[in-house]
PDB file of C-alpha atoms in Angstrom:
ATOM      1  CA  MET A  17       0.018  -0.070   0.005  1.00 54.00           C
ATOM      2  CA  GLU A  18       1.037   3.540  -0.576  1.00 81.00           C
ATOM      3  CA  ASN A  19       2.428   5.807   2.153  1.00 89.00           C
ATOM      4  CA  LYS A  20       1.833   9.619   2.130  1.00 93.00           C
ATOM      5  CA  ILE A  21       2.870  12.658   3.934  1.00 95.00           C
ATOM      6  CA  ILE A  22       0.442  15.491   4.020  1.00 96.00           C
ATOM      7  CA  GLU A  23       0.937  19.017   5.421  1.00 96.00           C
ATOM      8  CA  THR A  24      -1.951  21.037   6.634  1.00 96.00           C
ATOM      9  CA  ASN A  25      -1.795  24.664   7.776  1.00 96.00           C
ATOM     10  CA  ASN A  26      -5.030  25.053   9.711  1.00 96.00           C
ATOM     11  CA  ALA A  27      -7.845  23.031  11.324  1.00 95.00           C
ATOM     12  CA  ASN A  28     -10.047  23.326   8.116  1.00 97.00           C
ATOM     13  CA  GLU A  29      -7.436  21.686   5.935  1.00 97.00           C
ATOM     14  CA  THR A  30      -7.009  18.866   8.590  1.00 97.00           C
ATOM     15  CA  PHE A  31     -10.860  18.454   8.593  1.00 97.00           C
ATOM     16  CA  LEU A  32     -10.970  18.424   4.755  1.00 97.00           C
ATOM     17  CA  LEU A  33      -8.280  15.619   4.654  1.00 97.00           C
ATOM     18  CA  GLY A  34     -10.346  13.576   7.095  1.00 97.00           C
ATOM     19  CA  LYS A  35     -13.482  14.208   5.007  1.00 97.00           C
ATOM     20  CA  MET A  36     -11.634  12.823   1.968  1.00 96.00           C
ATOM     21  CA  ILE A  37     -10.343   9.700   3.906  1.00 96.00           C
ATOM     22  CA  GLY A  38     -14.029   9.205   5.111  1.00 97.00           C
ATOM     23  CA  GLU A  39     -15.398   9.590   1.578  1.00 96.00           C
ATOM     24  CA  GLY A  40     -12.968   6.688   0.458  1.00 95.00           C
ATOM     25  CA  ALA A  41     -13.661   4.456   3.472  1.00 96.00           C
ATOM     26  CA  LYS A  42     -14.931   0.903   2.914  1.00 95.00           C
ATOM     27  CA  SER A  43     -16.690  -1.579   5.207  1.00 95.00           C
ATOM     28  CA  GLY A  44     -14.295  -3.183   7.509  1.00 95.00           C
ATOM     29  CA  ASP A  45     -11.632  -0.445   7.279  1.00 96.00           C
ATOM     30  CA  VAL A  46      -9.657   0.259  10.570  1.00 96.00           C
ATOM     31  CA  ILE A  47      -7.805   3.516  11.059  1.00 97.00           C
ATOM     32  CA  ALA A  48      -5.216   3.609  13.681  1.00 96.00           C
ATOM     33  CA  LEU A  49      -4.562   7.270  14.730  1.00 96.00           C
ATOM     34  CA  THR A  50      -1.711   8.512  16.867  1.00 95.00           C
ATOM     35  CA  GLY A  51      -0.343  11.905  17.905  1.00 92.00           C
ATOM     36  CA  ASP A  52       0.196  14.066  20.993  1.00 89.00           C
ATOM     37  CA  LEU A  53      -2.569  15.844  22.864  1.00 84.00           C
ATOM     38  CA  GLY A  54      -3.877  18.840  20.982  1.00 79.00           C
ATOM     39  CA  CYS A  55      -2.464  17.710  17.712  1.00 87.00           C
ATOM     40  CA  GLY A  56      -5.710  17.530  15.764  1.00 88.00           C
ATOM     41  CA  LYS A  57      -6.798  13.925  16.110  1.00 92.00           C
ATOM     42  CA  THR A  58     -10.253  14.822  16.867  1.00 92.00           C
ATOM     43  CA  VAL A  59     -10.461  17.506  14.116  1.00 95.00           C
ATOM     44  CA  LEU A  60      -9.339  14.671  11.572  1.00 96.00           C
ATOM     45  CA  THR A  61     -11.836  12.241  13.101  1.00 96.00           C
ATOM     46  CA  GLN A  62     -14.746  14.907  12.699  1.00 96.00           C
ATOM     47  CA  GLY A  63     -13.632  15.158   8.951  1.00 97.00           C
ATOM     48  CA  ILE A  64     -13.691  11.375   8.584  1.00 97.00           C
ATOM     49  CA  ALA A  65     -17.216  11.204  10.049  1.00 97.00           C
ATOM     50  CA  ALA A  66     -18.339  13.987   7.642  1.00 97.00           C
ATOM     51  CA  GLY A  67     -16.938  11.956   4.705  1.00 97.00           C
ATOM     52  CA  LEU A  68     -19.001   9.005   5.843  1.00 97.00           C
ATOM     53  CA  GLY A  69     -22.111  11.316   5.804  1.00 97.00           C
ATOM     54  CA  ILE A  70     -22.322  11.504   9.634  1.00 97.00           C
ATOM     55  CA  ASN A  71     -24.063  14.720  10.735  1.00 90.00           C
ATOM     56  CA  GLU A  72     -24.027  14.210  14.384  1.00 90.00           C
ATOM     57  CA  VAL A  73     -21.570  16.128  16.810  1.00 88.00           C
ATOM     58  CA  VAL A  74     -18.435  13.925  16.985  1.00 90.00           C
ATOM     59  CA  ASN A  75     -16.250  14.361  19.923  1.00 83.00           C
ATOM     60  CA  SER A  76     -13.377  12.342  21.376  1.00 77.00           C
ATOM     61  CA  PRO A  77     -14.805   9.541  23.471  1.00 70.00           C
ATOM     62  CA  THR A  78     -11.996   9.733  26.177  1.00 67.00           C
ATOM     63  CA  PHE A  79     -14.199   8.808  29.151  1.00 75.00           C
ATOM     64  CA  VAL A  80     -16.483   6.329  27.524  1.00 80.00           C
ATOM     65  CA  ILE A  81     -13.769   4.887  25.456  1.00 88.00           C
ATOM     66  CA  LEU A  82     -16.229   4.245  22.337  1.00 91.00           C
ATOM     67  CA  GLN A  83     -18.791   6.254  20.437  1.00 92.00           C
ATOM     68  CA  GLU A  84     -20.839   4.618  17.838  1.00 94.00           C
ATOM     69  CA  TYR A  85     -22.351   6.635  14.910  1.00 95.00           C
ATOM     70  CA  GLU A  86     -24.910   4.915  12.711  1.00 93.00           C
ATOM     71  CA  SER A  87     -26.391   7.809  10.669  1.00 93.00           C
ATOM     72  CA  GLY A  88     -23.843   7.711   7.886  1.00 95.00           C
ATOM     73  CA  ARG A  89     -23.422   5.483   4.742  1.00 96.00           C
ATOM     74  CA  LEU A  90     -21.415   2.944   7.000  1.00 97.00           C
ATOM     75  CA  PRO A  91     -21.466   2.545  10.786  1.00 97.00           C
ATOM     76  CA  PHE A  92     -18.508   4.606  12.404  1.00 97.00           C
ATOM     77  CA  TYR A  93     -16.881   3.282  15.604  1.00 96.00           C
ATOM     78  CA  HIS A  94     -14.679   5.830  17.272  1.00 95.00           C
ATOM     79  CA  PHE A  95     -12.383   4.515  20.016  1.00 94.00           C
ATOM     80  CA  ASP A  96     -10.232   6.672  22.311  1.00 91.00           C
ATOM     81  CA  VAL A  97      -7.985   4.233  24.265  1.00 92.00           C
ATOM     82  CA  TYR A  98      -5.987   6.945  25.978  1.00 89.00           C
ATOM     83  CA  ARG A  99      -7.239   5.789  29.341  1.00 87.00           C
ATOM     84  CA  ILE A 100      -6.714   2.051  28.866  1.00 85.00           C
ATOM     85  CA  SER A 101      -4.145   0.713  31.253  1.00 83.00           C
ATOM     86  CA  ASP A 102      -4.231  -2.952  30.105  1.00 86.00           C
ATOM     87  CA  VAL A 103      -4.977  -4.065  26.597  1.00 87.00           C
ATOM     88  CA  ARG A 104      -7.249  -6.822  28.020  1.00 86.00           C
ATOM     89  CA  GLU A 105      -9.698  -4.026  28.984  1.00 87.00           C
ATOM     90  CA  MET A 106     -10.589  -3.785  25.289  1.00 89.00           C
ATOM     91  CA  ASP A 107     -12.444  -6.988  25.361  1.00 87.00           C
ATOM     92  CA  GLU A 108     -15.102  -5.278  27.644  1.00 86.00           C
ATOM     93  CA  THR A 109     -15.762  -2.736  24.816  1.00 86.00           C
ATOM     94  CA  GLY A 110     -16.659  -5.327  22.265  1.00 88.00           C
ATOM     95  CA  TYR A 111     -13.544  -4.380  20.442  1.00 90.00           C
ATOM     96  CA  HIS A 112     -13.309  -7.237  18.065  1.00 92.00           C
ATOM     97  CA  GLU A 113     -16.832  -7.000  17.021  1.00 94.00           C
ATOM     98  CA  TYR A 114     -16.423  -3.523  16.038  1.00 94.00           C
ATOM     99  CA  VAL A 115     -12.950  -3.840  14.469  1.00 94.00           C
ATOM    100  CA  TYR A 116     -13.879  -6.918  12.570  1.00 94.00           C
ATOM    101  CA  GLY A 117     -17.302  -5.846  11.681  1.00 92.00           C
ATOM    102  CA  ASP A 118     -18.986  -4.059   8.814  1.00 93.00           C
ATOM    103  CA  GLY A 119     -18.269  -0.461   9.743  1.00 96.00           C
ATOM    104  CA  VAL A 120     -15.282   1.816   9.938  1.00 97.00           C
ATOM    105  CA  ALA A 121     -13.219   1.665  13.147  1.00 97.00           C
ATOM    106  CA  LEU A 122     -11.075   4.560  14.050  1.00 97.00           C
ATOM    107  CA  ILE A 123      -8.810   4.092  17.098  1.00 95.00           C
ATOM    108  CA  GLU A 124      -7.173   7.196  18.754  1.00 93.00           C
ATOM    109  CA  TRP A 125      -4.027   6.383  20.615  1.00 93.00           C
ATOM    110  CA  ALA A 126      -3.824   3.204  18.758  1.00 94.00           C
ATOM    111  CA  ASN A 127      -0.212   2.699  19.703  1.00 93.00           C
ATOM    112  CA  LEU A 128      -1.420   1.774  23.198  1.00 92.00           C
ATOM    113  CA  ILE A 129      -3.075  -1.321  21.876  1.00 93.00           C
ATOM    114  CA  GLU A 130      -0.765  -2.131  19.054  1.00 93.00           C
ATOM    115  CA  GLU A 131      -0.605  -5.797  19.815  1.00 93.00           C
ATOM    116  CA  ILE A 132      -4.317  -6.279  19.092  1.00 93.00           C
ATOM    117  CA  LEU A 133      -4.719  -4.287  15.952  1.00 94.00           C
ATOM    118  CA  PRO A 134      -5.799  -6.264  12.843  1.00 94.00           C
ATOM    119  CA  ALA A 135      -3.146  -7.423  10.255  1.00 91.00           C
ATOM    120  CA  GLU A 136      -4.153  -4.540   7.856  1.00 93.00           C
ATOM    121  CA  TYR A 137      -5.140  -0.913   8.769  1.00 95.00           C
ATOM    122  CA  MET A 138      -4.542   2.551   7.850  1.00 96.00           C
ATOM    123  CA  GLN A 139      -2.121   4.121  10.177  1.00 96.00           C
ATOM    124  CA  ILE A 140      -2.078   7.850  10.603  1.00 97.00           C
ATOM    125  CA  GLU A 141       0.360   9.920  12.719  1.00 97.00           C
ATOM    126  CA  ILE A 142      -0.180  13.669  13.250  1.00 97.00           C
ATOM    127  CA  LYS A 143       2.717  15.763  14.383  1.00 96.00           C
ATOM    128  CA  LYS A 144       2.954  19.494  15.194  1.00 93.00           C
ATOM    129  CA  ASP A 145       6.055  21.643  14.162  1.00 92.00           C
ATOM    130  CA  LEU A 146       5.729  25.007  15.929  1.00 90.00           C
ATOM    131  CA  ASP A 147       8.634  26.250  13.792  1.00 92.00           C
ATOM    132  CA  LYS A 148       6.312  26.078  10.776  1.00 93.00           C
ATOM    133  CA  GLY A 149       3.451  27.713  12.795  1.00 90.00           C
ATOM    134  CA  PHE A 150       0.869  26.964  15.573  1.00 91.00           C
ATOM    135  CA  ASP A 151      -1.617  25.424  13.304  1.00 92.00           C
ATOM    136  CA  TYR A 152       0.839  23.412  11.070  1.00 95.00           C
ATOM    137  CA  ARG A 153       0.337  19.591  11.031  1.00 96.00           C
ATOM    138  CA  ARG A 154       2.524  16.934   9.406  1.00 96.00           C
ATOM    139  CA  ILE A 155       0.349  13.913   8.803  1.00 97.00           C
ATOM    140  CA  LYS A 156       1.880  10.702   7.852  1.00 96.00           C
ATOM    141  CA  ILE A 157      -0.425   8.030   6.421  1.00 96.00           C
ATOM    142  CA  LYS A 158       0.744   4.441   5.885  1.00 93.00           C
ATOM    143  CA  ASN A 159      -1.413   2.127   3.905  1.00 86.00           C
ATOM    144  CA  ALA A 160      -2.983   5.260   2.375  1.00 72.00           C
ATOM    145  CA  GLY A 161      -4.811   3.388  -0.402  1.00 66.00           C
ATOM    146  CA  THR A 162      -6.266   5.883  -2.867  1.00 58.00           C
ATOM    147  CA  ILE A 163      -5.893   9.010  -0.812  1.00 57.00           C
TER     148      ILE A 163
END
């Protein structure tokens, strides 16, 4: 699969990249999202949801671990595993049913559960570079497909 590096200079560009990813998403896709706090993971996720046709408010599910959205062209399962202390806790969320199901699963802080990620997934890493501006983001996408 193809790897890409995309630079965005504001939240709207990050959102639009996410929207493009969501528009190209297929049933069973898994997106592993990593990056520091405040780097734009939620903005990208909101764009992906918009690309799936979801018009609900999408926020990071930090305290509930999983948010489900069914209103788009595919179900969207948004995990935030930041507060997971042991990968076995993922069993309690129904993780395998979602990740190996018919929707699109996005996992924020996916590096924390790397050992249980499926064999194939899109990996997105977002990094800031304050030397290039406060809103600048370098977004590295592995297994980018047709993006």
